[in-house]
Short mmCIF file of C-alpha atoms and ligand atoms in Angstrom, two decimals:
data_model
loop_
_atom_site.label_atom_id
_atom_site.label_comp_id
_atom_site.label_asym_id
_atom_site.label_seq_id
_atom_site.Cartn_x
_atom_site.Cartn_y
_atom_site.Cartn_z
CA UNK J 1 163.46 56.37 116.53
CA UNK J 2 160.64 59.23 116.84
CA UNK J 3 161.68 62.54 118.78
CA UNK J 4 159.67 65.82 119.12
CA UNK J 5 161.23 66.79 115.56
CA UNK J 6 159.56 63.92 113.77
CA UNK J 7 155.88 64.59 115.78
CA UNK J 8 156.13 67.92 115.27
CA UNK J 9 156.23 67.32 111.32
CA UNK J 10 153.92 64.95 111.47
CA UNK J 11 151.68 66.97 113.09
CA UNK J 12 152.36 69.33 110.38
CA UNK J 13 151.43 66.75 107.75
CA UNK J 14 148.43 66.11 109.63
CA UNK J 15 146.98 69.43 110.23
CA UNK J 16 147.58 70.36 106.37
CA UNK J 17 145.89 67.19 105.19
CA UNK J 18 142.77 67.67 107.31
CA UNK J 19 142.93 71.22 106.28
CA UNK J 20 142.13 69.91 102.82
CA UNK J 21 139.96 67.50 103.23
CA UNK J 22 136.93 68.11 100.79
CA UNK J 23 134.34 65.72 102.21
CA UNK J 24 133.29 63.93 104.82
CA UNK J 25 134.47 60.95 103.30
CA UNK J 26 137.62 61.88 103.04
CA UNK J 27 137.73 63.18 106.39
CA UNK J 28 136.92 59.55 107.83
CA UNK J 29 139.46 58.33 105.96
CA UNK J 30 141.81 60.28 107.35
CA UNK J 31 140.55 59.57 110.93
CA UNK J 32 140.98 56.38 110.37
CA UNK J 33 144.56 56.67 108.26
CA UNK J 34 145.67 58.64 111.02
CA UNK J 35 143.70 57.48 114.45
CA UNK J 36 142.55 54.18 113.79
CA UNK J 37 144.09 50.92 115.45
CA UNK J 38 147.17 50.66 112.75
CA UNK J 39 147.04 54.63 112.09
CA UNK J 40 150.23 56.63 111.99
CA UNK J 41 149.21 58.29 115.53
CA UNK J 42 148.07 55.18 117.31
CA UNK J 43 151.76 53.50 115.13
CA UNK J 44 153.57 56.25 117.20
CA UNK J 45 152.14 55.04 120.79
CA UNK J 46 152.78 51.50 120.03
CA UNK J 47 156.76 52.68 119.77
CA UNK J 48 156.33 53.43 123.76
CA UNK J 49 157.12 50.05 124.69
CA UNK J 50 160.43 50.01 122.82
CA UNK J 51 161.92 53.04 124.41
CA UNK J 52 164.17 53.65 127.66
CA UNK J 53 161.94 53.85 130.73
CA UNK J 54 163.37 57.52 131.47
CA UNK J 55 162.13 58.95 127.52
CA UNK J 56 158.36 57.03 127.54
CA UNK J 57 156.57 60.05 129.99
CA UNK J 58 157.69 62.60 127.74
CA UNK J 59 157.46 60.81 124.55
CA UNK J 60 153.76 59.82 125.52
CA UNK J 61 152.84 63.30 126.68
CA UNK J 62 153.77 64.52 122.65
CA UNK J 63 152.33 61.97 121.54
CA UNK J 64 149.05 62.06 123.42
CA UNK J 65 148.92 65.86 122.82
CA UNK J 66 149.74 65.30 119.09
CA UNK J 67 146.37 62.87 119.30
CA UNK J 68 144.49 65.48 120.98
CA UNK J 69 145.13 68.11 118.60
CA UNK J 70 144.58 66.26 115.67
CA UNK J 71 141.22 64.91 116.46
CA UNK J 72 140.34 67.99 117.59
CA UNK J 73 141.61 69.80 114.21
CA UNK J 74 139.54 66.53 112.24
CA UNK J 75 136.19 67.35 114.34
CA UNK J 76 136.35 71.00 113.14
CA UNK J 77 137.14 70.67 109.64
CA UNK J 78 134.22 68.00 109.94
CA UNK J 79 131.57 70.12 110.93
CA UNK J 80 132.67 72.55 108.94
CA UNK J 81 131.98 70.38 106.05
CA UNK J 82 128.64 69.55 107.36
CA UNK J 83 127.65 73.11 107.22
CA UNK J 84 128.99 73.72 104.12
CA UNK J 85 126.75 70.67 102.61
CA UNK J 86 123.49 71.88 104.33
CA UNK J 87 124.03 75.38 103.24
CA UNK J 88 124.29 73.67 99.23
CA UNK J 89 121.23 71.75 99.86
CA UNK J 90 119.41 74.62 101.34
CA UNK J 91 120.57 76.67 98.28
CA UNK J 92 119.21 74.10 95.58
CA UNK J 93 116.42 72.72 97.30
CA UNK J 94 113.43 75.41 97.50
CA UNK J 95 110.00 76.42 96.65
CA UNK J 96 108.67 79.60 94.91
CA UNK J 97 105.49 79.69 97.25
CA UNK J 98 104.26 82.18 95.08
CA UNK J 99 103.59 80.43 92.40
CA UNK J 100 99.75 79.44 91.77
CA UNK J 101 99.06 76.05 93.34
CA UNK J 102 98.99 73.26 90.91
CA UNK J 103 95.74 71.13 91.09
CA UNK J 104 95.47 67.89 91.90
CA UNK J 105 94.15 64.72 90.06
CA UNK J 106 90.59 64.97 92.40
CA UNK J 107 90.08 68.58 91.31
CA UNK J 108 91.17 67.98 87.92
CA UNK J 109 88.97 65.34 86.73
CA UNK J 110 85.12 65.24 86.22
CA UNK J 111 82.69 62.88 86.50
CA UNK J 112 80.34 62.66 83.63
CA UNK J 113 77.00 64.30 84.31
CA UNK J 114 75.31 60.41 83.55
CA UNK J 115 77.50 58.48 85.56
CA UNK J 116 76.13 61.53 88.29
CA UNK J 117 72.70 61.11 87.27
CA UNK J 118 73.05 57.23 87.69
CA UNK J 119 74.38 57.41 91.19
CA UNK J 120 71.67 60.15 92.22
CA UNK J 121 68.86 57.65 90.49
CA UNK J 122 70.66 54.50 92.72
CA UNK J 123 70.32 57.05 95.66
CA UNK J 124 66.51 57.79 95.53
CA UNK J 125 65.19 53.85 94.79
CA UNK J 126 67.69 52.87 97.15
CA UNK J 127 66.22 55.19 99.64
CA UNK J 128 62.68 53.30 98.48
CA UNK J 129 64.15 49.82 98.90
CA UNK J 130 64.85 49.09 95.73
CA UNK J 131 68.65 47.09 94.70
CA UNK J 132 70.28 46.98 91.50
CA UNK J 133 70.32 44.70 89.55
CA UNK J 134 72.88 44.50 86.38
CA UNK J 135 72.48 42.18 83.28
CA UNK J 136 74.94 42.00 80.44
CA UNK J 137 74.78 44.39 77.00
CA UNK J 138 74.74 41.00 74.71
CA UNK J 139 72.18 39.14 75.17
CA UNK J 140 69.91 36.56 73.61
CA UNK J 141 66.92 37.47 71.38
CA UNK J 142 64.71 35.32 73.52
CA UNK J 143 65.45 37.38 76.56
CA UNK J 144 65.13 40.89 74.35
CA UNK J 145 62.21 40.02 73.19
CA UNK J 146 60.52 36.17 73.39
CA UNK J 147 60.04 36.06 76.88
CA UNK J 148 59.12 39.77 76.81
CA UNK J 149 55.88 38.59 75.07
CA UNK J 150 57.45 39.67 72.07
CA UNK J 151 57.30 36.31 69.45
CA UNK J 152 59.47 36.11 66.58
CA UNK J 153 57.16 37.64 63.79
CA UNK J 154 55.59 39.96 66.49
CA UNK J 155 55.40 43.41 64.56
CA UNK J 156 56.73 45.11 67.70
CA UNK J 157 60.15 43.76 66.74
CA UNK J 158 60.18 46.26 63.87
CA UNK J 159 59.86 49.47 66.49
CA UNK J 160 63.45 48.11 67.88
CA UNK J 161 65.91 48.95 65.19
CA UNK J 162 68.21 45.75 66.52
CA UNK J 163 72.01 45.67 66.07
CA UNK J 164 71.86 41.41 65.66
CA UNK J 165 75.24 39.34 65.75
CA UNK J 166 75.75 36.58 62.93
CA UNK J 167 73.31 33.94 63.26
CA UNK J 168 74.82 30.65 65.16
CA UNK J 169 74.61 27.50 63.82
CA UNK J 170 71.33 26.60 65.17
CA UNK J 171 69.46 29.42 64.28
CA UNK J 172 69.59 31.23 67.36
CA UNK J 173 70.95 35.20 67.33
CA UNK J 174 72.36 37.47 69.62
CA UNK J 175 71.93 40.91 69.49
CA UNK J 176 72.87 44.22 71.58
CA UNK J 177 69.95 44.61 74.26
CA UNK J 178 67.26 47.19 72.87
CA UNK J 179 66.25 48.25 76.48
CA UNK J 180 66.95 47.00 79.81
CA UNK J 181 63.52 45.20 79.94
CA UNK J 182 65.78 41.66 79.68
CA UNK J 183 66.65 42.42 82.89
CA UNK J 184 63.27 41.97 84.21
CA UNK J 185 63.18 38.37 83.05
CA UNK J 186 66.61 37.34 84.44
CA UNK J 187 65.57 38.59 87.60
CA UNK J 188 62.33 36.90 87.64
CA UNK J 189 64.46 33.67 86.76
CA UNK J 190 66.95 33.75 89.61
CA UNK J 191 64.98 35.69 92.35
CA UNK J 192 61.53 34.69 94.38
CA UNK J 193 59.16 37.88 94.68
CA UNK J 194 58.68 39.83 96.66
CA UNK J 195 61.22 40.97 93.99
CA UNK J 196 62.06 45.34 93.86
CA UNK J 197 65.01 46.04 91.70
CA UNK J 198 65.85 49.01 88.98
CA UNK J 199 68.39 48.64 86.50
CA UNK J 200 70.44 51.03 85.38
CA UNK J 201 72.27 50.16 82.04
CA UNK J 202 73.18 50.65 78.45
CA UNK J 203 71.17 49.85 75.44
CA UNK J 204 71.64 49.97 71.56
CA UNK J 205 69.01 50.79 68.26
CA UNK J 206 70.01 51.56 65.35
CA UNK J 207 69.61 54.94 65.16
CA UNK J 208 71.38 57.97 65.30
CA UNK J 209 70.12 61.81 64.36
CA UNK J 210 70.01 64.98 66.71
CA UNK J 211 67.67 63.02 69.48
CA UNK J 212 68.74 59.59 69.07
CA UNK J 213 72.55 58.26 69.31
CA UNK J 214 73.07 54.68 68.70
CA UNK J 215 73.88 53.59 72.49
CA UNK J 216 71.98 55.19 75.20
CA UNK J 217 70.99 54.82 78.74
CA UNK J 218 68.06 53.35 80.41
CA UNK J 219 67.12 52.60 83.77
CA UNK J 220 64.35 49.78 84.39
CA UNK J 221 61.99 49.47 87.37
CA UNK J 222 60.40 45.91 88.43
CA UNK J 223 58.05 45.63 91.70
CA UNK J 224 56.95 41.74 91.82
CA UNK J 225 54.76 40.56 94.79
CA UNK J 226 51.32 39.60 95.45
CA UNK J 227 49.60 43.44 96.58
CA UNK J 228 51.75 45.54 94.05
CA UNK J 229 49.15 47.65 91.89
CA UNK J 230 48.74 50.59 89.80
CA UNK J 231 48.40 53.20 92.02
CA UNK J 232 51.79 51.82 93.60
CA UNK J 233 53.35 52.56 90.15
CA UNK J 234 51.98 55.95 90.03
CA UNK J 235 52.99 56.77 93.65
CA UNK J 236 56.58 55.30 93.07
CA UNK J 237 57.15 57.46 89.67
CA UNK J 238 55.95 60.46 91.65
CA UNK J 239 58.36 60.48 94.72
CA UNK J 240 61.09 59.97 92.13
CA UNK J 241 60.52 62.58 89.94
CA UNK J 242 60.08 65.02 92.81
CA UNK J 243 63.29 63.94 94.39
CA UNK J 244 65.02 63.88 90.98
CA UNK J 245 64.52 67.67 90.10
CA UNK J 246 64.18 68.54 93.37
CA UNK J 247 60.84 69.79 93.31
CA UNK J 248 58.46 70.30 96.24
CA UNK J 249 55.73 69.31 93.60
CA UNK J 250 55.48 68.10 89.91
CA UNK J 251 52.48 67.49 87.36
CA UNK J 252 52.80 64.03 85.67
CA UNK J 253 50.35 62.82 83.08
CA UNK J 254 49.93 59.05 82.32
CA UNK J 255 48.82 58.40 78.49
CA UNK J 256 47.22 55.29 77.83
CA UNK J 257 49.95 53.06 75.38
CA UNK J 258 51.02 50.21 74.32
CA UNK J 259 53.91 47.39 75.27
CA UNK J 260 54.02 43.89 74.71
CA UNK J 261 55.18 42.85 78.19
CA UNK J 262 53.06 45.25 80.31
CA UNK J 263 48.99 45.55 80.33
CA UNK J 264 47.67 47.79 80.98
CA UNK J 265 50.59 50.38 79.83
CA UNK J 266 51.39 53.91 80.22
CA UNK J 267 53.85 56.73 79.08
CA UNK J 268 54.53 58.61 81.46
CA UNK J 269 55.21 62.93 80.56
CA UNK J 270 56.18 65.72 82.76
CA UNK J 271 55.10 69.31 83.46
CA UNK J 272 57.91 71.05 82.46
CA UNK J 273 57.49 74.19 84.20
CA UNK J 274 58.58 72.76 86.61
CA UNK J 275 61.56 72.60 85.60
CA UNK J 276 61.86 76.33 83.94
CA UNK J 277 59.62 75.16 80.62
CA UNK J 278 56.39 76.50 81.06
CA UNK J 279 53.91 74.88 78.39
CA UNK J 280 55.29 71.78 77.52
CA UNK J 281 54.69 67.90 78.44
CA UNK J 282 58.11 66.08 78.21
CA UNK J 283 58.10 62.44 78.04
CA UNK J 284 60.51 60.42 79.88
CA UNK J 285 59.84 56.77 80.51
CA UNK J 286 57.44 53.73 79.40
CA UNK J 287 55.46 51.43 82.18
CA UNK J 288 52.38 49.40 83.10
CA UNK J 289 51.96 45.95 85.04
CA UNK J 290 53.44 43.46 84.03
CA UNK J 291 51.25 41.65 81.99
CA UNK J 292 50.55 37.84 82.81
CA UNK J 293 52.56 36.09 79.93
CA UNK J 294 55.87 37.56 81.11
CA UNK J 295 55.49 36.65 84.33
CA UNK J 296 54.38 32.52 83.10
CA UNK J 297 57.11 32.75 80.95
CA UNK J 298 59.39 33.36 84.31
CA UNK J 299 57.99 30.32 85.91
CA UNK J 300 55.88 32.36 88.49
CA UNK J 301 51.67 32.00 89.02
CA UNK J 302 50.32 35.19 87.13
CA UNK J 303 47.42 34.03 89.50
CA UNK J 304 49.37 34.68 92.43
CA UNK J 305 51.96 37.63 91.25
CA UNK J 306 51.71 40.53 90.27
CA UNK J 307 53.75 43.91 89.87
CA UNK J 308 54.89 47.16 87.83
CA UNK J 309 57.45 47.70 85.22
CA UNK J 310 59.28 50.47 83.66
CA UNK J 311 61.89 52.10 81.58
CA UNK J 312 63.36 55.43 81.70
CA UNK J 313 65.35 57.45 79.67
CA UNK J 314 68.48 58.38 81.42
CA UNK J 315 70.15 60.24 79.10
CA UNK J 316 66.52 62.77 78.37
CA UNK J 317 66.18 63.02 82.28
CA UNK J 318 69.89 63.69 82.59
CA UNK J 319 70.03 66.84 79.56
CA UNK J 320 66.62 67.81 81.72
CA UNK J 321 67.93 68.72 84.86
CA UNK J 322 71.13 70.29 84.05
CA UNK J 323 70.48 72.02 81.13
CA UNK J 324 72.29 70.06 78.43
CA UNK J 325 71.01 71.11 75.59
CA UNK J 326 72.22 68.46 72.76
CA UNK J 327 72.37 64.54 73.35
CA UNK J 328 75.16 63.91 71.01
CA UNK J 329 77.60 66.44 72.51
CA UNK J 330 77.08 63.40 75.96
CA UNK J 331 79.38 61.12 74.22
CA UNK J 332 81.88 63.27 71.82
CA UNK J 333 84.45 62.92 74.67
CA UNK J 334 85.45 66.49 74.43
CA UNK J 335 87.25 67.98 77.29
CA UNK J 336 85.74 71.16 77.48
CA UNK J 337 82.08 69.63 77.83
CA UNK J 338 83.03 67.26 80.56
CA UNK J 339 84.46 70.40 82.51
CA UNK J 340 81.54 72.48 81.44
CA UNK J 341 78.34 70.07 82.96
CA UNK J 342 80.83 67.54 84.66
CA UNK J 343 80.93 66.99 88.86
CA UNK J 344 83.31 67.17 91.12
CA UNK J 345 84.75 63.30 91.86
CA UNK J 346 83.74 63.74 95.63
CA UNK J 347 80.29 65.81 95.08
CA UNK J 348 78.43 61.96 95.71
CA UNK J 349 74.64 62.60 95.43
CA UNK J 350 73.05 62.06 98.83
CA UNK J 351 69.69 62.59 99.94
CA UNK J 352 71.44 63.27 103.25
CA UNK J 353 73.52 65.82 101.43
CA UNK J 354 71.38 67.12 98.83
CA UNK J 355 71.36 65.68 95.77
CA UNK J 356 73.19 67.81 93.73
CA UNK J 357 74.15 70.60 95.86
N1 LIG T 1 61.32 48.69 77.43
C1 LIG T 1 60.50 49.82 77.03
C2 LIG T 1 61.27 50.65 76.01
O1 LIG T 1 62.46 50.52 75.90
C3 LIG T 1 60.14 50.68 78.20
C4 LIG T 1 59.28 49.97 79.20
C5 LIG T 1 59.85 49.25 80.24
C6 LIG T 1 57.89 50.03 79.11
C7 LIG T 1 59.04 48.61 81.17
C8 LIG T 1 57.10 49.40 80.01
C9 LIG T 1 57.65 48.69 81.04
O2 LIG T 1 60.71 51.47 75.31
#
């Protein structure tokens, strides 16, 4: 039978046990060990029933205050042990914020300066409603060159040092596109005129020395409709090239030439002082209208159609406006370059914005 000498110790017991409690876990334990339905406090009141009627007031007065005390004690050590874990936490978990901030992936990385120049080129046709149009880097030699009015045995094959594929079994080869010209043609296959697209791409020749790398970057032009002349042409490559360099005015100078697929055609130079090069004509792109054949060879009436073409370096116009001075060091892939003339991931070219401001 309990008495006050047998709560009393057990209080004792109690208290101590709370007292060293080192967790909250343990402390619910105990709160449940000592005040939970079959716990040795709530054991105690359950002996109430079983006593004389004259001993249960007292008996549940100790034992109520015993309860009382001990949760009490329990709460205490509990949120002592709460503030003891936030102060660890606090201790381990902080920041030196003096330390230089550490940059992020979008300040870190650069976009090459031809990837820029292709989006600022997109920006400026686009602007002059032309689209983009894409073809694939393998492709046939009848699109290179056959339906470009450029015949097998045609002697202009020899000025395209061609990187060809095995022959197949019927003769036919494929080959890594010399220029984007082919472009031209697939459009003309799959589109009606009026037909205004540029195409911005890679192309291969065999040839490699401190102006020439074996890949490099073109972008094609192609106006097809029934009004488009020469003087569009001319127009067209002037609003670029002022909104390229960013130039209130330019002097261009059309040279009489020679391509297959256009007639007549022209190469096209700049006035380089405008660009900080007093004294010399720089050439950057091929063009002329597209002469009858290639447009017959596309299905469409050269009675009835008519329009310019042409090709532009990217990489030369690129090295041009910022100031890179070899065309090799473009694609060596070395770190310090691409920080030196790369752009900012979120510096898009805009006319809105400014091009490259
Ligand atoms: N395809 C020509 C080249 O690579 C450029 C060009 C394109 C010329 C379109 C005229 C018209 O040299």
């Amino acid at each position: 039978m309990a008495n006050d000498t047998d709560i009393a110790s057990l209080e004792k017991a109690l208290l101590s046990e709370i007292d060293s409690a080192s967790d909250l876990d343990a402390i619910e334990r105990l709160r449940i060990s000592t005040l939970g339905k079959k716990g040795r406090v709530s054991e105690l009141m359950a002996r109430l029933g079983t006593l004389p009627s004259e001993q249960r007031k007292a008996f549940g007065q100790s034992v109520n205050q015993l309860k009382e005390r001990v949760t009490e004690a329990l709460e205490a050590r509990k949120s002592q042990l709460s503030r003891d874990a936030m102060s660890a936490r606090v201790a381990s978990e902080w920041a030196d914020v003096t330390l230089p901030v550490r940059l992020g992936p979008l300040q870190d990385g650069r976009i090459h300066p031809i990837s820029q120049v292709w989006d600022e080129i997109v920006e400026i046709f686009g602007d002059m409603g032309f689209s983009v149009a894409e073809g694939p880097d393998i492709e046939s030699d009848d699109l290179n060159f056959t339906k470009l009015n450029i015949p097998p045995e045609h002697p202009a094959r020899q000025d395209h040092d061609t990187f060809y594929f095995k022959p197949k079994a019927d003769g036919s080869r494929l080959l890594l596109r010399t220029h984007t010209s082919p472009v031209q043609i697939r459009t003309m296959l799959s589109q009606k005129p009026p037909i205004r697209i540029i195409v911005p791409g890679r192309v291969y020749r065999i040839d490699s020395d401190a102006t020439h790398t074996p890949m490099f970057h073109q972008v094609e032009g192609l106006v097809i409709d029934e009004h488009t002349h020469l003087g569009h042409l001319k127009w067209c490559l002037e609003e670029f090239c002022k909104a390229f360099f960013e130039v209130p005015d330019l002097k261009m100078r059309f040279r009489a030439s020679h391509f297959p697929f256009t007639e007549p055609s022209m190469e096209v130079d700049l006035d380089a002082s405008a660009i900080g090069k007093p004294g010399q004509w720089l050439e950057i792109l091929g063009s002329g209208m597209v002469h009858p054949n290639v447009i017959r060879n596309c299905g469409l009436d050269p009675e009835k159609y008519q329009g310019f073409a042409f090709g532009m370096g990217l990489d030369r116009i690129t090295m041009l406006k910022y100031g890179i001075p070899d065309l090799r060091d473009m694609f060596s892939a070395d770190l310090r370059w691409l920080k030196h003339f790369g752009f900012l991931p979120l510096d898009v070219p805009t006319l809105a914005g400014g091009l490259s401001s």
